[in-house]
CSV table of C-alpha atoms in Angstrom, one decimal:
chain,number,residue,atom,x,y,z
A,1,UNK,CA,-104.5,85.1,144.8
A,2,UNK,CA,-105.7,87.7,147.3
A,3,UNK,CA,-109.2,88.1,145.1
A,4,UNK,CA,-109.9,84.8,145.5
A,5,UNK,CA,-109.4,84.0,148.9
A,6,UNK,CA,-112.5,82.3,150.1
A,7,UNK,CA,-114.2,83.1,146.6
A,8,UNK,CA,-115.7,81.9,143.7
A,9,UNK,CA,-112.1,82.1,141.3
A,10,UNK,CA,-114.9,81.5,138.2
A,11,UNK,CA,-117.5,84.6,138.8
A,12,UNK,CA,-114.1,86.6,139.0
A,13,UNK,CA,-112.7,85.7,135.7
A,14,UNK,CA,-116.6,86.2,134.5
A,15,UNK,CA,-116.9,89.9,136.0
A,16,UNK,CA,-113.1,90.0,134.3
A,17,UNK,CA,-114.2,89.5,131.6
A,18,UNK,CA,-117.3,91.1,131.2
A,19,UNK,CA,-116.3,94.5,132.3
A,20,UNK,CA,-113.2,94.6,130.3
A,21,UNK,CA,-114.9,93.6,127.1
A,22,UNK,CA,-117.3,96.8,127.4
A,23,UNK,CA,-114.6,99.0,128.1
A,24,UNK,CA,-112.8,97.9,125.3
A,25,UNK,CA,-115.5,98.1,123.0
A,26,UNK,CA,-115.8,101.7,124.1
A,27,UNK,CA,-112.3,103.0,123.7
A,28,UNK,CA,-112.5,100.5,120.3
A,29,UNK,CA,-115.5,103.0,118.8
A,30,UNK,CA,-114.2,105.8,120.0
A,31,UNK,CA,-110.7,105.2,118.1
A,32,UNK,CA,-111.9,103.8,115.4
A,33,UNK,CA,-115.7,104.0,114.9
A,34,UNK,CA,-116.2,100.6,114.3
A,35,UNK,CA,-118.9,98.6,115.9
A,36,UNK,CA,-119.1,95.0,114.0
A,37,UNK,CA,-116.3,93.2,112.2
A,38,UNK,CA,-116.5,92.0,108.7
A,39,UNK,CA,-118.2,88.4,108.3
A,40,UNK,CA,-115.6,86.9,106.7
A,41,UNK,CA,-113.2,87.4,109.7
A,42,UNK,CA,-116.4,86.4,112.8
A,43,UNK,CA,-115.2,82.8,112.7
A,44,UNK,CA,-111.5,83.6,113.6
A,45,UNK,CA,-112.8,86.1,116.2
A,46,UNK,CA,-114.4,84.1,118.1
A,47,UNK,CA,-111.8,81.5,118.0
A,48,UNK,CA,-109.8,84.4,119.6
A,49,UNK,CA,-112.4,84.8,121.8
A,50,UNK,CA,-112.3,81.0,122.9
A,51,UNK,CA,-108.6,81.3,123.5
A,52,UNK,CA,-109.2,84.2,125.9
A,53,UNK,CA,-111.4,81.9,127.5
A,54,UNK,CA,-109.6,79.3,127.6
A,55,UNK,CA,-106.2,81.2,129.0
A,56,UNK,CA,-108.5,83.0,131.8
A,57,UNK,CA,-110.0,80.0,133.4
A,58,UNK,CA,-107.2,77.8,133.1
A,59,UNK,CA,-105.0,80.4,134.9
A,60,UNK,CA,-107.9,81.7,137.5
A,61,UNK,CA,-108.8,78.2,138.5
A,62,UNK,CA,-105.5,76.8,138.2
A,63,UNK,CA,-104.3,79.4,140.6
A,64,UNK,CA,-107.0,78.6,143.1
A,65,UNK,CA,-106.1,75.2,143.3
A,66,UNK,CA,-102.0,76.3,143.2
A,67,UNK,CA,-99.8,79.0,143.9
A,68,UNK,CA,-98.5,82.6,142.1
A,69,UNK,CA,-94.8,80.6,142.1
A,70,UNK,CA,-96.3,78.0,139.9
A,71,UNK,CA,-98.7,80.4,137.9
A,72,UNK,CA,-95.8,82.2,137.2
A,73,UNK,CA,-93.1,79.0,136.6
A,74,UNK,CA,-95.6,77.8,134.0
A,75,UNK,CA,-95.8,81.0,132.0
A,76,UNK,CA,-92.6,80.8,130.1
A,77,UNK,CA,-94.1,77.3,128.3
A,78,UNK,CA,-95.9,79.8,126.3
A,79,UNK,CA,-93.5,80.7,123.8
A,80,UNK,CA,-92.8,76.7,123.5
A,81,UNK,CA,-96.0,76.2,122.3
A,82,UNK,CA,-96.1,79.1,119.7
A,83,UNK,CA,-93.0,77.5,118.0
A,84,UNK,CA,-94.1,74.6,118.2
A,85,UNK,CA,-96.6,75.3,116.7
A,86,UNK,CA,-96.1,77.8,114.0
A,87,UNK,CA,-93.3,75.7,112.5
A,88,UNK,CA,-96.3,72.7,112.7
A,89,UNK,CA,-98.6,74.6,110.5
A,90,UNK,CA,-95.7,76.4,108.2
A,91,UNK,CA,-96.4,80.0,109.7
A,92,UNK,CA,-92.7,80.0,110.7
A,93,UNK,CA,-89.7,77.8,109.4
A,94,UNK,CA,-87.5,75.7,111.6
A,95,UNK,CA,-84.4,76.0,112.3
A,96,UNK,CA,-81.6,74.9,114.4
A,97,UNK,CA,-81.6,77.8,116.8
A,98,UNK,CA,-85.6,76.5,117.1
A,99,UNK,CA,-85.4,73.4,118.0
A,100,UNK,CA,-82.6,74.2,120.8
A,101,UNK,CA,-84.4,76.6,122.0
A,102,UNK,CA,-87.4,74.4,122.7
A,103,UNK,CA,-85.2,71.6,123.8
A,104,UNK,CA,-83.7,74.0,126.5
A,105,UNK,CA,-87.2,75.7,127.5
A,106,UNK,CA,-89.0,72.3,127.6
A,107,UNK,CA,-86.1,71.0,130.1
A,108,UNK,CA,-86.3,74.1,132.3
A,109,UNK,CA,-90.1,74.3,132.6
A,110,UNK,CA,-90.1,70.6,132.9
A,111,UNK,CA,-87.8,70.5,135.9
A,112,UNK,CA,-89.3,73.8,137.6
A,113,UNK,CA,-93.0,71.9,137.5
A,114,UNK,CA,-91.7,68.6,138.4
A,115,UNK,CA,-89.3,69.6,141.2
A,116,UNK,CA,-91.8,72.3,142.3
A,117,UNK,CA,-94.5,70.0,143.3
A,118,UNK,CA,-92.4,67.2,145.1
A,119,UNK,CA,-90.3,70.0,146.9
A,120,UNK,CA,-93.7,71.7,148.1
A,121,UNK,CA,-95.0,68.2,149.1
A,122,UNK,CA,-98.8,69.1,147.9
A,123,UNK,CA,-100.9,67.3,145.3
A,124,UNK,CA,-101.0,70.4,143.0
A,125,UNK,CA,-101.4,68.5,139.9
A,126,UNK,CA,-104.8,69.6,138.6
A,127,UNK,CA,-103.2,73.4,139.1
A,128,UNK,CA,-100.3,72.5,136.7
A,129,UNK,CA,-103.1,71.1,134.2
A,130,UNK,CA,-105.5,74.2,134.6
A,131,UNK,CA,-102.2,76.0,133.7
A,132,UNK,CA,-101.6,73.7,130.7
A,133,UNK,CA,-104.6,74.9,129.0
A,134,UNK,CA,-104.2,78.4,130.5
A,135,UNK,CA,-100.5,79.1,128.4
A,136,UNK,CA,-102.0,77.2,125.1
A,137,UNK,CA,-104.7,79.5,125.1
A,138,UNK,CA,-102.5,82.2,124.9
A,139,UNK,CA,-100.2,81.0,122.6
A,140,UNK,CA,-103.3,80.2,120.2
A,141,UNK,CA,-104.6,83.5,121.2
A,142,UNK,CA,-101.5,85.2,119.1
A,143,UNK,CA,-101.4,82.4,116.3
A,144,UNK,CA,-105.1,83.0,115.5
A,145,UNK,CA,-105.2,86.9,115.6
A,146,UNK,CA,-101.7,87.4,113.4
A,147,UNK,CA,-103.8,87.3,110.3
A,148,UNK,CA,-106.2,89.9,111.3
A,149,UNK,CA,-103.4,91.9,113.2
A,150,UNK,CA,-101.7,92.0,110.2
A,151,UNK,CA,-104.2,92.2,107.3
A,152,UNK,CA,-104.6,96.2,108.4
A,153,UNK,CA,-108.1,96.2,108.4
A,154,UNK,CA,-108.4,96.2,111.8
A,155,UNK,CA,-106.8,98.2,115.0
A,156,UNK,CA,-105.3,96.4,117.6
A,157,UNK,CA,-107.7,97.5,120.0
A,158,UNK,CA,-111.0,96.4,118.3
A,159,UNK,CA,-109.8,92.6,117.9
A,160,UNK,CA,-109.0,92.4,121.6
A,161,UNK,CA,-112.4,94.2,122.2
A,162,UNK,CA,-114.4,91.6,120.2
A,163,UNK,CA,-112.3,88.5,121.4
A,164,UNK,CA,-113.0,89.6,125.0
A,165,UNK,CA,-116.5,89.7,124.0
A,166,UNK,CA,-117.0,86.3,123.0
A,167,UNK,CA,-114.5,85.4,126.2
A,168,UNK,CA,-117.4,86.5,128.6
A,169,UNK,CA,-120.3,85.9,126.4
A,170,UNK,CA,-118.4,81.5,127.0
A,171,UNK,CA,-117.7,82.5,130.9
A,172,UNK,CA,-121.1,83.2,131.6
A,173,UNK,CA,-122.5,79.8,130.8
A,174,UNK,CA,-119.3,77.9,132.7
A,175,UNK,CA,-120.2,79.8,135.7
A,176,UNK,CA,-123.7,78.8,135.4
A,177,UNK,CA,-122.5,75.2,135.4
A,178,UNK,CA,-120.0,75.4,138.1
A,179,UNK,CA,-122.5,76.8,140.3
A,180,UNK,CA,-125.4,74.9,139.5
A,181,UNK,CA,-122.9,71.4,140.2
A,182,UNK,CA,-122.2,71.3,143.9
A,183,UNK,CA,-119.0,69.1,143.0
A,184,UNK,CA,-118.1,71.2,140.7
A,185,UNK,CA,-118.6,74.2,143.1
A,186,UNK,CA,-116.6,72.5,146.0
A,187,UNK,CA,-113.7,71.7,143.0
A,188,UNK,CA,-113.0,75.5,142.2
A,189,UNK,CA,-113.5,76.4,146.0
A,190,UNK,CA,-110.8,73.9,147.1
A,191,UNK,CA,-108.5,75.5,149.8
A,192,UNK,CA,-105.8,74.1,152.5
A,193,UNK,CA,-108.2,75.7,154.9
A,194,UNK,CA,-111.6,73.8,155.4
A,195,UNK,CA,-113.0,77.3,156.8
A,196,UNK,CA,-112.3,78.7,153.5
A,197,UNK,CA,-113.3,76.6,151.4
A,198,UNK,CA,-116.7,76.3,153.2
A,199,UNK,CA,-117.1,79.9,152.9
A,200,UNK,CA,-115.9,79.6,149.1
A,201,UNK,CA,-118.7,77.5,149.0
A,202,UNK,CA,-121.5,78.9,150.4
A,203,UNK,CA,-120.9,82.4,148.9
A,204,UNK,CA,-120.1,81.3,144.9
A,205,UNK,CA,-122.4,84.0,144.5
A,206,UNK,CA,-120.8,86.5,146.6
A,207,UNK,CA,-118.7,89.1,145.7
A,208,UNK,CA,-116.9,90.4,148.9
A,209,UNK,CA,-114.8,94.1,149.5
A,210,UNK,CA,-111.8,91.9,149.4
A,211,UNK,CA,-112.4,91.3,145.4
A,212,UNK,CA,-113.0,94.7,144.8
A,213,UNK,CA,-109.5,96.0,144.1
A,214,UNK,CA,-107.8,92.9,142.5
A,215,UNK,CA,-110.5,92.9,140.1
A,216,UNK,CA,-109.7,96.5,139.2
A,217,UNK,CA,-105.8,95.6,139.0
A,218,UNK,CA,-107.1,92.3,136.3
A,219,UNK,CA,-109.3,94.4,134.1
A,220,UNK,CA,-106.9,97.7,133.8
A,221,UNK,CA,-104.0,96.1,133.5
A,222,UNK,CA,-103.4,92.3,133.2
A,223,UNK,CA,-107.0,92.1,130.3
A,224,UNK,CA,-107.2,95.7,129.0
A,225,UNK,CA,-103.2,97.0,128.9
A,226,UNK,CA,-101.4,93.8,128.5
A,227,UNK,CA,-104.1,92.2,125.9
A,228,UNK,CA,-104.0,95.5,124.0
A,229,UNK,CA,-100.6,96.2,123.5
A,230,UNK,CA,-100.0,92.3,122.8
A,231,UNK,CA,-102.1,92.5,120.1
A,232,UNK,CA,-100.6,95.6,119.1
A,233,UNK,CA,-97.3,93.8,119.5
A,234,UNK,CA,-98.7,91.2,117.3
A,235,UNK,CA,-98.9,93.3,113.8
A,236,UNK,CA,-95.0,93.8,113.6
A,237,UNK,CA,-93.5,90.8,115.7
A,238,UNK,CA,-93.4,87.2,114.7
A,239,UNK,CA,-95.7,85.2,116.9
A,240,UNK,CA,-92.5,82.6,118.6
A,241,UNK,CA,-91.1,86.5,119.8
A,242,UNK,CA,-94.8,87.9,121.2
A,243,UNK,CA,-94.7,84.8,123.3
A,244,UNK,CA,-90.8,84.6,124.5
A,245,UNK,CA,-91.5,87.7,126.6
A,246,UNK,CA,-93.4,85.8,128.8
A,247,UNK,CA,-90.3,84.6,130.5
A,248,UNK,CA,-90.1,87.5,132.3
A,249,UNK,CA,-93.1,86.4,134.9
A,250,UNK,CA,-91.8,83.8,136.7
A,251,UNK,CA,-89.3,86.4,137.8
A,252,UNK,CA,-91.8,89.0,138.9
A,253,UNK,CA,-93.8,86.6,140.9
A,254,UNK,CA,-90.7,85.6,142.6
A,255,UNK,CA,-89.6,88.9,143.6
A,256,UNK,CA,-93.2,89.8,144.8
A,257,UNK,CA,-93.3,86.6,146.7
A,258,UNK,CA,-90.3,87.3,148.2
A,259,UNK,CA,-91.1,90.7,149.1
A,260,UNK,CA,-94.6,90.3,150.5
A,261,UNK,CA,-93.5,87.1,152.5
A,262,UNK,CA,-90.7,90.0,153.9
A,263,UNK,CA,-92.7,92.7,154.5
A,264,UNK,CA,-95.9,90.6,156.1
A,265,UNK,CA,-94.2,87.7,157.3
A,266,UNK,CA,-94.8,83.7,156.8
A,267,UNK,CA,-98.0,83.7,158.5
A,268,UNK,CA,-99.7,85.9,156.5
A,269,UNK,CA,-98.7,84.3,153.1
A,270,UNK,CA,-99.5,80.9,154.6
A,271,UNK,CA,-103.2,82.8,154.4
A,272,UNK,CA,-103.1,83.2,150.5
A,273,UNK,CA,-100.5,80.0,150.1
A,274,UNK,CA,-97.1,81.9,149.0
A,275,UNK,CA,-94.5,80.3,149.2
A,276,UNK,CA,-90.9,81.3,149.0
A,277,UNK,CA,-89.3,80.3,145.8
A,278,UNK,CA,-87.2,77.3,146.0
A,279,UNK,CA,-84.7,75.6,143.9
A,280,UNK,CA,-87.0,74.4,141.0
A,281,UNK,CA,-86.5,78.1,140.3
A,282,UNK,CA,-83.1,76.8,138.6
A,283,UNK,CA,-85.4,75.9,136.1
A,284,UNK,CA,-85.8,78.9,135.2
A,285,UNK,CA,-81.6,79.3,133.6
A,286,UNK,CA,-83.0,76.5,131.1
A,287,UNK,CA,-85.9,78.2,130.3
A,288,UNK,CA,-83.8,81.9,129.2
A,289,UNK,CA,-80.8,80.6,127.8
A,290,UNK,CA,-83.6,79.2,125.5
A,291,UNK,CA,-85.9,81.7,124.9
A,292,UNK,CA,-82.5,83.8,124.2
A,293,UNK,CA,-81.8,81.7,121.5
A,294,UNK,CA,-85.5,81.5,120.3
A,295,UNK,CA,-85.1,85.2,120.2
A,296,UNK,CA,-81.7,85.7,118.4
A,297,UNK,CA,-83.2,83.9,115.7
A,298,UNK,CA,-85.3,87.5,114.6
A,299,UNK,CA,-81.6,88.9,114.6
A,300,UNK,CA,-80.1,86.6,112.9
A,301,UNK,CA,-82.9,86.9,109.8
A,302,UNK,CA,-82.8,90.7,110.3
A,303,UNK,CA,-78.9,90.3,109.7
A,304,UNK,CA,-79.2,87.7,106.5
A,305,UNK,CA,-81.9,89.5,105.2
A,306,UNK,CA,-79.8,93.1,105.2
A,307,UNK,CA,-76.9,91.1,103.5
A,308,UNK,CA,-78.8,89.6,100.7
A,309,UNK,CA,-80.1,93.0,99.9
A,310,UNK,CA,-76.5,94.7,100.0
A,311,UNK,CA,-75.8,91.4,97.6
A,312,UNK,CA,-78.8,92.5,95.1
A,313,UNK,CA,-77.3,95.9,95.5
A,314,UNK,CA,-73.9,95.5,94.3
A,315,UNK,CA,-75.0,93.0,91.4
């Protein structure tokens, strides 16, 4: 949120992108010495690549025109999805531990987006839309790249490498559009402040000394770390568990909230629009006694599994 005070939230998910893509190209070649992936496997890459895309400017532009609370509150849908959707296409079976565990999520994020906006008394829909896109891209993200992640032909690091690739290479033209469209331009630069948003505006090109470090925070960490060792993640876990640890960032968010608020006081997070978390935050009991249950269902196949072995056994 800080980044992209009074900037253009697109060029920053563009340089995002195309610094971290390099960099993990690099550290790719010099782990593994491969440069280009086999044909056969392009097409899924840059679907990969699309869902990076996808995930990054839903959640950069949805948290210009929002808040970190709601970034954060709509971040546990992800593993929703990934059920959803892995049980749709036969990738993972249903079960009754499933389904309650997406009727529980489903309620909590429901009522944390819902209750969130009325209780904040903005018109933040078109953030919780941005974020829509932003936590299926994700989910698709891990859905799409369990085939590669598990076919062994690849390392974890190369696939996020060439996904991030094809995220910036889809960025670059989006940011050529935004720019080029003055409504456009004045959507992605909306802001509470008319000042801001003004200077938003006028400098979409701009890329001011207040960018500079939360850029280095998104590349090192939150596109080269997290992406990396999800992936990683990816080649042993089932995609519905990948996903479910994304319950812990609403939590984060609201401690951090909480503490900056504390430490700089309301004035200065009325700047950058943070906002103390509120009760749609009881949402957020729905949304882990649900992914707890999503969860427990790895267990409870590990348990089966080990007894029908023990059966074999004995016989």
């Amino acid at each position: 949120k800080f980044g992209i005070s009074g900037t253009n939230p697109v060029l920053f998910a563009l340089i995002r992108e195309g610094l971290a893509g390099p960099i993990l190209c690099l550290c790719a070649f010099w782990m593994t010495k491969t440069i280009l992936p086999r044909k056969e496997d392009l097409l899924r890459l840059i679907l990969c690549g699309l869902c990076i895309f996808i995930n990054q400017f839903g959640y950069i532009v949805g948290l210009k025109l929002s808040d970190p609370v709601s970034a954060a509150a709509w971040q546990p849908s992800q593993p929703i999805w990934t059920v959803l959707i892995v049980c749709l296409i036969g990738m993972e079976d249903w079960s009754v531990r499933k389904v309650l565990g997406v009727v529980l999520s489903v309620a909590g994020a429901v009522f944390m987006v819902v209750y969130g906006s009325s209780a904040q008394g903005n018109s933040g829909w078109e953030g919780h839309i941005f974020f829509f896109f932003n936590c299926m891209g994700t989910s698709l993200y891990v859905i799409l790249s369990k085939p590669l992640c598990r076919s062994g032909t690849y390392k974890a690091v190369s696939i996020t490498a060439w996904s991030y690739i094809v995220a910036s290479l889809t960025m670059l033209p989006t940011v050529l559009i935004f720019n080029a469209i003055p409504t456009l331009t004045n959507f992605i630069c909306t802001d509470k402040d008319p000042a801001v948003q003004q200077t938003c505006v006028e400098g979409k090109w701009d890329v001011p000394a207040s960018m500079i470090w939360p850029l280095a925070y998104w590349i090192l960490f939150n596109s080269i770390l997290a992406y990396f060792l999800m992936t990683w993640g990816n080649q042993f876990a089932p995609a519905s568990a990948v996903s479910g640890y994304t319950v812990l960032q609403p939590f984060t968010s609201e401690a951090l909230c909480a503490l900056l608020i504390a430490v700089a006081g309301s004035s200065w997070a009325d700047k950058y629009n943070l906002e103390k978390p509120g009760l749609q935050f009881l949402g957020a009991i729905a949304i882990v006694l649900g992914l707890a249950v999503l969860l427990s269902e790895r267990a409870v196949q590990r348990e089966d599994l080990a007894a029908k072995r023990l059966t074999e056994s004995a016989a």
